Coordinates of N, CA and C in Angstrom, one line a residue:
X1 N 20.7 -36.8 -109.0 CA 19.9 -37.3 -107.9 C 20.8 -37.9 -106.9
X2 N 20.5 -37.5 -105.6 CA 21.7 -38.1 -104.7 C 21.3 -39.2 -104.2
X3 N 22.3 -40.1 -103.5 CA 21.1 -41.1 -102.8 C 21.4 -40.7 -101.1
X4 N 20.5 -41.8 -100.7 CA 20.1 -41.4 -99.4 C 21.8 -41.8 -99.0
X5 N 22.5 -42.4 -98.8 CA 24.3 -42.3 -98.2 C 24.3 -40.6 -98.3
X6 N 24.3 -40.0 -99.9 CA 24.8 -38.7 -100.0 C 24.2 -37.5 -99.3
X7 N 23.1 -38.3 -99.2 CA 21.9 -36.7 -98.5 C 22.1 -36.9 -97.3
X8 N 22.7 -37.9 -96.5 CA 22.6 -38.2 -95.6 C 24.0 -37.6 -94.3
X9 N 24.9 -37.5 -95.5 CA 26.2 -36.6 -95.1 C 26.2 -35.2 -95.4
X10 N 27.3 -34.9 -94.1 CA 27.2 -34.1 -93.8 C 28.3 -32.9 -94.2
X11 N 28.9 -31.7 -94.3 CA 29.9 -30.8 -95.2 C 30.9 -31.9 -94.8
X12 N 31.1 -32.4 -93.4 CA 32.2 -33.0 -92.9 C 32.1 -34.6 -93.0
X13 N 32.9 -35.2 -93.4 CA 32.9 -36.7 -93.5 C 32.8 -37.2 -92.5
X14 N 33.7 -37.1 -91.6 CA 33.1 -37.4 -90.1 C 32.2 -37.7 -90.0
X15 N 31.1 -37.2 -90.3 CA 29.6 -37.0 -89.5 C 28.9 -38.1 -90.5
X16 N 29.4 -38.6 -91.7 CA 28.0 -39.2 -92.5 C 27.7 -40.5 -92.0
X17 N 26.7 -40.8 -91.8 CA 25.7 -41.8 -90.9 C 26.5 -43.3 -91.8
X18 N 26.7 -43.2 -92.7 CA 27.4 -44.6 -93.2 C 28.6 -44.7 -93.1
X19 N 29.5 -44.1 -92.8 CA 31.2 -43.7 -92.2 C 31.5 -43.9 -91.0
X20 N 30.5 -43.7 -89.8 CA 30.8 -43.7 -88.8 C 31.1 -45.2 -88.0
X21 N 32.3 -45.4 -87.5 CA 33.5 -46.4 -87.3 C 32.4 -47.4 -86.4
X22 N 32.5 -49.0 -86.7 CA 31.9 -49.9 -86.0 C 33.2 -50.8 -85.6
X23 N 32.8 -51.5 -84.8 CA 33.8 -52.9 -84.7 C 34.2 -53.5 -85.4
X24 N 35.3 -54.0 -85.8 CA 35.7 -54.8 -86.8 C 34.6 -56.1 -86.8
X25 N 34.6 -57.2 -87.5 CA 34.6 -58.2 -87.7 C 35.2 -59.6 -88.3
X26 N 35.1 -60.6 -88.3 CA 35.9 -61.5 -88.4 C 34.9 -62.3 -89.4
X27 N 35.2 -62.8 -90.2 CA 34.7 -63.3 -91.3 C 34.8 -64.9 -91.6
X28 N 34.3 -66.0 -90.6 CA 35.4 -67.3 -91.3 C 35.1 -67.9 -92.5
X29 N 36.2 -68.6 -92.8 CA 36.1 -69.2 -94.3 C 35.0 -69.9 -94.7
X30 N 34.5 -69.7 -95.6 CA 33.0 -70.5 -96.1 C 31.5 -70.0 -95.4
X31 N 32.0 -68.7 -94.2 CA 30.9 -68.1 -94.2 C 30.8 -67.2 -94.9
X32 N 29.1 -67.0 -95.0 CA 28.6 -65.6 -96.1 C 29.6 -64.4 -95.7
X33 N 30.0 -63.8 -96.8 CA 30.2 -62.5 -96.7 C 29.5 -61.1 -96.1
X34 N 30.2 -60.0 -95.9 CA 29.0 -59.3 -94.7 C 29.0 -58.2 -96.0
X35 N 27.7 -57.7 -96.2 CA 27.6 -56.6 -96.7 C 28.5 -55.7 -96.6
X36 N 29.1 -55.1 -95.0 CA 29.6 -53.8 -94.9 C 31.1 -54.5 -94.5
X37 N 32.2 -54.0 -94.8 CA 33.7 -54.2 -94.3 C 34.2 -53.2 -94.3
X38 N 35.0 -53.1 -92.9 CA 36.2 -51.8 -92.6 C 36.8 -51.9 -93.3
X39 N 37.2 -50.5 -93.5 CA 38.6 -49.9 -94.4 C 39.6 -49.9 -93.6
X40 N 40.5 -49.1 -93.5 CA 41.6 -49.4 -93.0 C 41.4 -48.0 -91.7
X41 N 40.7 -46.9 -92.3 CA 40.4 -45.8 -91.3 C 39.4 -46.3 -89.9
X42 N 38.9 -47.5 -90.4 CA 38.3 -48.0 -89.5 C 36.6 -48.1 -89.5
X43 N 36.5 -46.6 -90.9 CA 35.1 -47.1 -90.9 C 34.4 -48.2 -91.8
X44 N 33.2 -48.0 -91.8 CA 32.7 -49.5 -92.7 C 32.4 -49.4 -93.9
X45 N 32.6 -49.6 -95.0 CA 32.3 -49.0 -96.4 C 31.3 -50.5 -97.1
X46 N 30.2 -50.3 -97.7 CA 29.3 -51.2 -98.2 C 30.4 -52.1 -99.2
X47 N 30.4 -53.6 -98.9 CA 30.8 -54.2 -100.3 C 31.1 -54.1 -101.8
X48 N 29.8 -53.3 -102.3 CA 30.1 -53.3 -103.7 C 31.2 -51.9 -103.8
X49 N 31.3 -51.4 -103.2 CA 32.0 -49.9 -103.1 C 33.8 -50.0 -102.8
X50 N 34.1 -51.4 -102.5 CA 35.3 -51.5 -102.0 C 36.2 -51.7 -103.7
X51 N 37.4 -51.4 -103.3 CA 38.3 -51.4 -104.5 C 39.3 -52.8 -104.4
X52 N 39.7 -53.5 -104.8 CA 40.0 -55.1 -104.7 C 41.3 -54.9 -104.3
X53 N 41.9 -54.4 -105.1 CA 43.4 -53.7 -105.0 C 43.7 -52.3 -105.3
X54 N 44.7 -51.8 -104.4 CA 44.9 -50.3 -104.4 C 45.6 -49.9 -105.2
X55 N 46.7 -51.2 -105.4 CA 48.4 -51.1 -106.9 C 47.5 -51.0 -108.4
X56 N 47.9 -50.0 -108.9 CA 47.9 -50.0 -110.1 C 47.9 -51.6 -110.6
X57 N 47.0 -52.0 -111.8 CA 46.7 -53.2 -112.2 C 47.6 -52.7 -113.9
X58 N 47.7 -51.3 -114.5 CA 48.2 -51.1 -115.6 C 48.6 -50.0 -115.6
X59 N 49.7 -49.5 -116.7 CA 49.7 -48.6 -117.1 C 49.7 -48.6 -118.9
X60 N 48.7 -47.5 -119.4 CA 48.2 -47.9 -120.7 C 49.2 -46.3 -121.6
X61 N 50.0 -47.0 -122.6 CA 50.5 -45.2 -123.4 C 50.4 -45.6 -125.0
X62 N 50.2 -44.7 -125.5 CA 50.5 -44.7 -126.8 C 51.7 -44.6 -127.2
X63 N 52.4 -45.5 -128.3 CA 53.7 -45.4 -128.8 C 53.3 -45.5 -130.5
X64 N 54.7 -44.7 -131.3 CA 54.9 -44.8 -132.5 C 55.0 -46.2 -133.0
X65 N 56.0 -46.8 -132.3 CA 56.3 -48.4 -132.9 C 56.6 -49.2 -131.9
X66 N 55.4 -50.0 -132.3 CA 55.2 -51.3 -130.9 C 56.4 -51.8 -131.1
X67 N 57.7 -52.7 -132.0 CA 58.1 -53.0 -131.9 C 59.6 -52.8 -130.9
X68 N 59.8 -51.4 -131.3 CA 60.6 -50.5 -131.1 C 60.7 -50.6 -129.4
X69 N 59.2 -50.0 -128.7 CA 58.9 -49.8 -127.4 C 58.6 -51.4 -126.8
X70 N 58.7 -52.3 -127.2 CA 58.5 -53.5 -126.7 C 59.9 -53.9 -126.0
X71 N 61.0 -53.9 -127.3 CA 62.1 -54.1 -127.2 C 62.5 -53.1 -126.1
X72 N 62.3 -51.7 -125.9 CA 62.6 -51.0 -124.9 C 62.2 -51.2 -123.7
X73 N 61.2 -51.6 -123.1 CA 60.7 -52.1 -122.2 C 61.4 -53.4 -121.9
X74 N 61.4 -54.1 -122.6 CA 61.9 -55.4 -122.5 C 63.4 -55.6 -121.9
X75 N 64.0 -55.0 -122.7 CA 65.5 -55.1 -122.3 C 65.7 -54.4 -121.1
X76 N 65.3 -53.1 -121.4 CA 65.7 -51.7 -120.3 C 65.0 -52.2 -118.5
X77 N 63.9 -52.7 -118.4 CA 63.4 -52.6 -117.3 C 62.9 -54.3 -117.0
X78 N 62.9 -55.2 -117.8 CA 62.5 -56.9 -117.5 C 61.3 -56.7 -118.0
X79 N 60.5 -56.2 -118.6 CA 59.0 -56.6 -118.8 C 59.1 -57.8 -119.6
X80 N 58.1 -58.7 -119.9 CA 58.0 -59.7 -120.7 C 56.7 -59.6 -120.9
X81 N 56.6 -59.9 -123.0 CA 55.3 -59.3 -123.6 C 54.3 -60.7 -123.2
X82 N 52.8 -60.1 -123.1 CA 51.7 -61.4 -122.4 C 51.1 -61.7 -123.6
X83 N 50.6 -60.6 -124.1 CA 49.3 -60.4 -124.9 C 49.2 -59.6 -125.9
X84 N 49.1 -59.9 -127.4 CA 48.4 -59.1 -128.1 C 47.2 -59.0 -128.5
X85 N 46.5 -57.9 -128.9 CA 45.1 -57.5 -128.6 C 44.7 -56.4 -129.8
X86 N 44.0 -56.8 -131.0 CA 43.3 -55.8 -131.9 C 42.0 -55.2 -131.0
X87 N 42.4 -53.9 -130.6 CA 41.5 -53.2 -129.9 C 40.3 -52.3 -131.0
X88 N 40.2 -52.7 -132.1 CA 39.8 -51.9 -133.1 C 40.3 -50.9 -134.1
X89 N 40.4 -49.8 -133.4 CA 41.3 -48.6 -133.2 C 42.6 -48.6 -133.7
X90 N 42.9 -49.6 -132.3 CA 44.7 -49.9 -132.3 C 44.5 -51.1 -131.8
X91 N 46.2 -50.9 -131.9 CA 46.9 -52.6 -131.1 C 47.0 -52.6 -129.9
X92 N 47.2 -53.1 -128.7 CA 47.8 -53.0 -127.9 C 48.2 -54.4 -127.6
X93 N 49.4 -54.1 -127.2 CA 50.8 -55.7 -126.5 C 50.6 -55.0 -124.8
X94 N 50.2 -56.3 -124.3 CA 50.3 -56.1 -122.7 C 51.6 -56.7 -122.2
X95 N 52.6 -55.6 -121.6 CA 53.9 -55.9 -121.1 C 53.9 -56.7 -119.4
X96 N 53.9 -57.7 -119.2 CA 53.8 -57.6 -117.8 C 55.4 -57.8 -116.9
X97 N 55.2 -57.8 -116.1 CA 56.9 -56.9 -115.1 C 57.3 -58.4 -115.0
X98 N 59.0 -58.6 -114.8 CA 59.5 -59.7 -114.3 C 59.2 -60.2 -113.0
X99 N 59.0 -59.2 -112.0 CA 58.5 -59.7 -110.6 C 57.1 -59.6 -110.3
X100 N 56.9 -58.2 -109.7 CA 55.6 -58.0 -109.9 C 55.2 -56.8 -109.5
X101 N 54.1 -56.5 -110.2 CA 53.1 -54.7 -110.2 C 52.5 -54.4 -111.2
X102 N 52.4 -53.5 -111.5 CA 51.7 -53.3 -112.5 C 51.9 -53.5 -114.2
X103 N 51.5 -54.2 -115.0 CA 51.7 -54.2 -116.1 C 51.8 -52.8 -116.9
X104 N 52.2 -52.6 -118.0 CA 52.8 -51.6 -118.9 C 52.0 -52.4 -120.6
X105 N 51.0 -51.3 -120.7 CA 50.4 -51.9 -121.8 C 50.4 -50.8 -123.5
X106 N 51.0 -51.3 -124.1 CA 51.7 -50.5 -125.5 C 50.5 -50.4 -126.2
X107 N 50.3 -49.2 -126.9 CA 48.9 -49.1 -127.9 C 49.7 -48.1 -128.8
X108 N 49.0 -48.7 -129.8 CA 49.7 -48.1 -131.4 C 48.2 -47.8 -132.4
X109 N 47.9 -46.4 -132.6 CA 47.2 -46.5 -133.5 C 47.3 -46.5 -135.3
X110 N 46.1 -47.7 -135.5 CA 46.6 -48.1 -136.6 C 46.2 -46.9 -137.5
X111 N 45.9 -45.7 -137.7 CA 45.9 -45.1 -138.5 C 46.8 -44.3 -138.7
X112 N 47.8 -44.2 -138.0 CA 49.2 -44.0 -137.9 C 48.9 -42.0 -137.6
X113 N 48.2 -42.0 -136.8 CA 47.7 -40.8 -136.2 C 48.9 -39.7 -135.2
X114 N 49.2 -39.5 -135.0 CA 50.4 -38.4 -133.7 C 49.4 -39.1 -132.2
X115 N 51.0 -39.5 -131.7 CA 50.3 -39.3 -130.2 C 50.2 -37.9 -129.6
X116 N 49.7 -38.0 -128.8 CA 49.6 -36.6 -127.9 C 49.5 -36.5 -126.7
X117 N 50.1 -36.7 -126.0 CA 50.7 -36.9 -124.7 C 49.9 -35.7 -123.8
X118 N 49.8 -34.4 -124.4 CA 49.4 -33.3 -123.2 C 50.3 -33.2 -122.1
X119 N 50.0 -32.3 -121.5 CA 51.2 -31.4 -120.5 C 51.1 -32.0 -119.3
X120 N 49.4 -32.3 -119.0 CA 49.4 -33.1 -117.3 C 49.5 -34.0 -116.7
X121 N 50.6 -35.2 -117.8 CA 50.8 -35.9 -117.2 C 52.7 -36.1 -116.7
X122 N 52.7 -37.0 -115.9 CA 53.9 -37.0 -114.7 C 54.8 -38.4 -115.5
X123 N 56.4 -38.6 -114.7 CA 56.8 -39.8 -115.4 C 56.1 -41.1 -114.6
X124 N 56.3 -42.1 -114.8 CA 55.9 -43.5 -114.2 C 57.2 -44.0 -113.6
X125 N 57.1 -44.4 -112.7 CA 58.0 -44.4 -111.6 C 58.0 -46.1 -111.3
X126 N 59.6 -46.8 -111.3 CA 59.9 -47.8 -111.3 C 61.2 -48.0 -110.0
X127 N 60.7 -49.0 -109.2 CA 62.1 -49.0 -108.4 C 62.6 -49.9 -109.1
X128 N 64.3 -49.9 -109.0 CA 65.3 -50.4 -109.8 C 66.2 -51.1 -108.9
X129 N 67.2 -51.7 -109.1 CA 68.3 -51.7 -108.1 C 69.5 -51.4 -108.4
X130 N 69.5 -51.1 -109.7 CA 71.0 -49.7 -109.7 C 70.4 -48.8 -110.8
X131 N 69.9 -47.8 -110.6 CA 69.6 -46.7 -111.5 C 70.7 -46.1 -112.6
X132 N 71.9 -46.2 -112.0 CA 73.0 -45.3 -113.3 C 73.2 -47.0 -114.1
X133 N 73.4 -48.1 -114.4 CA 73.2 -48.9 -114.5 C 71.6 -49.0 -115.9
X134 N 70.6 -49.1 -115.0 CA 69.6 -49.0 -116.1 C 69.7 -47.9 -116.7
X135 N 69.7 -46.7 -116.1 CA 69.9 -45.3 -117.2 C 70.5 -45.5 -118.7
X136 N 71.7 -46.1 -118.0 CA 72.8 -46.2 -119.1 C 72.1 -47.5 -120.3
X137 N 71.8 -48.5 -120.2 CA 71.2 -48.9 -120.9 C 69.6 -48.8 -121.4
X138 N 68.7 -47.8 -121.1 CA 67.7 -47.2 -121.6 C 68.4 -46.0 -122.4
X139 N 69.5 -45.6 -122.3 CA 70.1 -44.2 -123.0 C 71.3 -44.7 -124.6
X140 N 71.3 -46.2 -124.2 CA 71.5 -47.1 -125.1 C 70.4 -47.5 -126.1
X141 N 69.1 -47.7 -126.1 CA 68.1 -48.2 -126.9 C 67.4 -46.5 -126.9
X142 N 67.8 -45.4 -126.7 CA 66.9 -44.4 -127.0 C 66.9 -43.6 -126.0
X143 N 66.7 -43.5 -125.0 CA 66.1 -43.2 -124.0 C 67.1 -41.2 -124.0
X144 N 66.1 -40.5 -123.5 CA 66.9 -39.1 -123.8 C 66.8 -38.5 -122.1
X145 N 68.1 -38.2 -121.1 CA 68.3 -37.8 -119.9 C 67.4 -36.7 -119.5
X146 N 66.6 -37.0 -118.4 CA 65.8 -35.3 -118.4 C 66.9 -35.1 -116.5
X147 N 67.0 -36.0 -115.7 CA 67.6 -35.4 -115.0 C 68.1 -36.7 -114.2
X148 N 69.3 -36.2 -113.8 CA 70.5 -37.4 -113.0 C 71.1 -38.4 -113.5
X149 N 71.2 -39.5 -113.2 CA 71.3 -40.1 -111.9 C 71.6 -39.2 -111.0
X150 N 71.2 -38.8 -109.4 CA 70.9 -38.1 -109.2 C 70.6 -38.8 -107.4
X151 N 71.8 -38.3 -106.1 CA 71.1 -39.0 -104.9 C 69.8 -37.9 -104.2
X152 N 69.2 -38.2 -103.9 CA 68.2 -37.2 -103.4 C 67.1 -38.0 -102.6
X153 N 66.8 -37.3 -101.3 CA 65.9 -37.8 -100.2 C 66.1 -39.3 -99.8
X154 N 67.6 -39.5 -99.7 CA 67.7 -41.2 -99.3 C 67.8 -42.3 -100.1
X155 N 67.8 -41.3 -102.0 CA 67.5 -42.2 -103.1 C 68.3 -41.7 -104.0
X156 N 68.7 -42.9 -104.9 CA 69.2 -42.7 -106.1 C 68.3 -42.3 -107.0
X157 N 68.0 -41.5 -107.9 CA 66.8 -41.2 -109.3 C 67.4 -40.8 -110.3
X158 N 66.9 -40.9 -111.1 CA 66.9 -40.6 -112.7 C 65.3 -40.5 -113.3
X159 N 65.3 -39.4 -114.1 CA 64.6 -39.1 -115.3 C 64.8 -39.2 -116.1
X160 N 64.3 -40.0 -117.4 CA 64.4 -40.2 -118.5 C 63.0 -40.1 -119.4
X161 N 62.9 -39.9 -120.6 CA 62.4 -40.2 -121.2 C 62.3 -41.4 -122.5
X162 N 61.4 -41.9 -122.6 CA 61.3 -43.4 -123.4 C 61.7 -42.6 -125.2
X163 N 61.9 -43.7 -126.4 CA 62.1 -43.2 -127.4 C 60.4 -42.2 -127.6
X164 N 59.3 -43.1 -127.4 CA 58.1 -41.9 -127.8 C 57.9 -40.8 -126.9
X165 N 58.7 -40.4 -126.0 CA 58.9 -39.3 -125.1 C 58.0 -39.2 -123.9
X166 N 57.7 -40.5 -123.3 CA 57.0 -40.5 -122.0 C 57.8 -40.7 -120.9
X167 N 57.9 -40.1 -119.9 CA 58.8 -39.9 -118.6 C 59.0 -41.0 -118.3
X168 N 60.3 -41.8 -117.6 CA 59.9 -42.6 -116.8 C 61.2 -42.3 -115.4
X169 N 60.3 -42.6 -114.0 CA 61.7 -42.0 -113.0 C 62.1 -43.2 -112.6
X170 N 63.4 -43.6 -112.7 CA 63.9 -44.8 -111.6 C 64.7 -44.3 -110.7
X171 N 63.7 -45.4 -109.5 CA 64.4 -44.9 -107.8 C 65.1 -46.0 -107.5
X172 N 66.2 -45.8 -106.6 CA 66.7 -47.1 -106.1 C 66.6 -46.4 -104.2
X173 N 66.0 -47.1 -103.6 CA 66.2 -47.1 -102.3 C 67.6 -47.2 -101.3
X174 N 68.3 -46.6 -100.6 CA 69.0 -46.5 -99.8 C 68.7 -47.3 -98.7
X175 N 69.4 -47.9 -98.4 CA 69.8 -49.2 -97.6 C 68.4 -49.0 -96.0
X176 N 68.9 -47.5 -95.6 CA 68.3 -47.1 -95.0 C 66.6 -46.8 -95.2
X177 N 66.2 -47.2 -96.1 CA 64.8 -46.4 -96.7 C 64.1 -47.9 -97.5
X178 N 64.9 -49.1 -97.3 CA 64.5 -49.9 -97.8 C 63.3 -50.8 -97.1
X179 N 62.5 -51.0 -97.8 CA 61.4 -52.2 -96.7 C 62.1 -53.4 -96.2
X180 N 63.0 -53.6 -96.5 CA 63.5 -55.4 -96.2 C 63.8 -54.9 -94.9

């Protein structure tokens, strides 16, 4: 069943009657909130429909041994463990970052099942501040080379994979390519 937003657009986004761009607004503190708020394209998207944050809040993998992958995380990249959590199933330990982004959350099933990774997924991508540096110590606790250290498009990278064999790419930014 569509609703009236969906029937109401048209093949082209452009055109749908709830998209089309209004004035911004200004909102002050301790007044009511407005049903509709601009996106950043300018048009106005209903309240409940907005997304709070755009940064990944997690990333969730299965590993053979929590302990194993905690310690790897830990050492190799700064995470520090928050939380353990009997999810039923499995365990999961929520890793969260030394500075900040997204957490890295470990799940181990307790039936000591195979993970299975499948083919479509990509590495998880970490900026660093010396890549040959962390390589060499993720390739110390396990970690198996898929490609580099490596300068490419203004960046230092490396591919590796973790001991349970999930990608991970570290970039280091080029002076030139850096946000500061």
């Amino acid at each position: 069943m569509a609703s009236a937003r969906t029937a109401s657009c048209s093949a082209r986004f452009a055109t749908c009657n709830w998209a089309r761009a209004r004035p911004r607004s200004f909102t002050p503190i301790g007044a009511t909130a407005p049903s509709i708020t601009p996106n950043r394209q300018g048009f106005d998207m209903p309240a409940d429909e907005i997304v709070i944050e755009t940064a990944p809040a997690f990333y969730k993998i299965f590993v053979a041994d929590l302990d194993r992958s905690i310690d790897f995380y830990s050492v190799c990249l700064g995470f520090r463990e928050q939380r353990r959590i009997d999810a039923g199933k499995f365990d999961e330990v929520i890793l969260a970052p030394a500075k900040q982004g997204a957490s890295v959350v470990l799940c181990r099933w307790k039936d000591g099942r195979a993970i299975d990774r499948g083919a479509a997924q990509g590495p998880t991508g970490y900026f660093v501040a010396d890549v040959d540096r962390i390589s060499a110590r993720m390739i110390d606790r396990g970690a198996q080379t898929a490609l580099g250290p490596v300068d490419y498009a203004g960046m230092r990278i490396a591919v590796l994979t973790d001991p349970d064999g999930h990608q991970i790419e570290l970039l280091a930014r080029s002076p030139a390519t850096s946000p500061e």
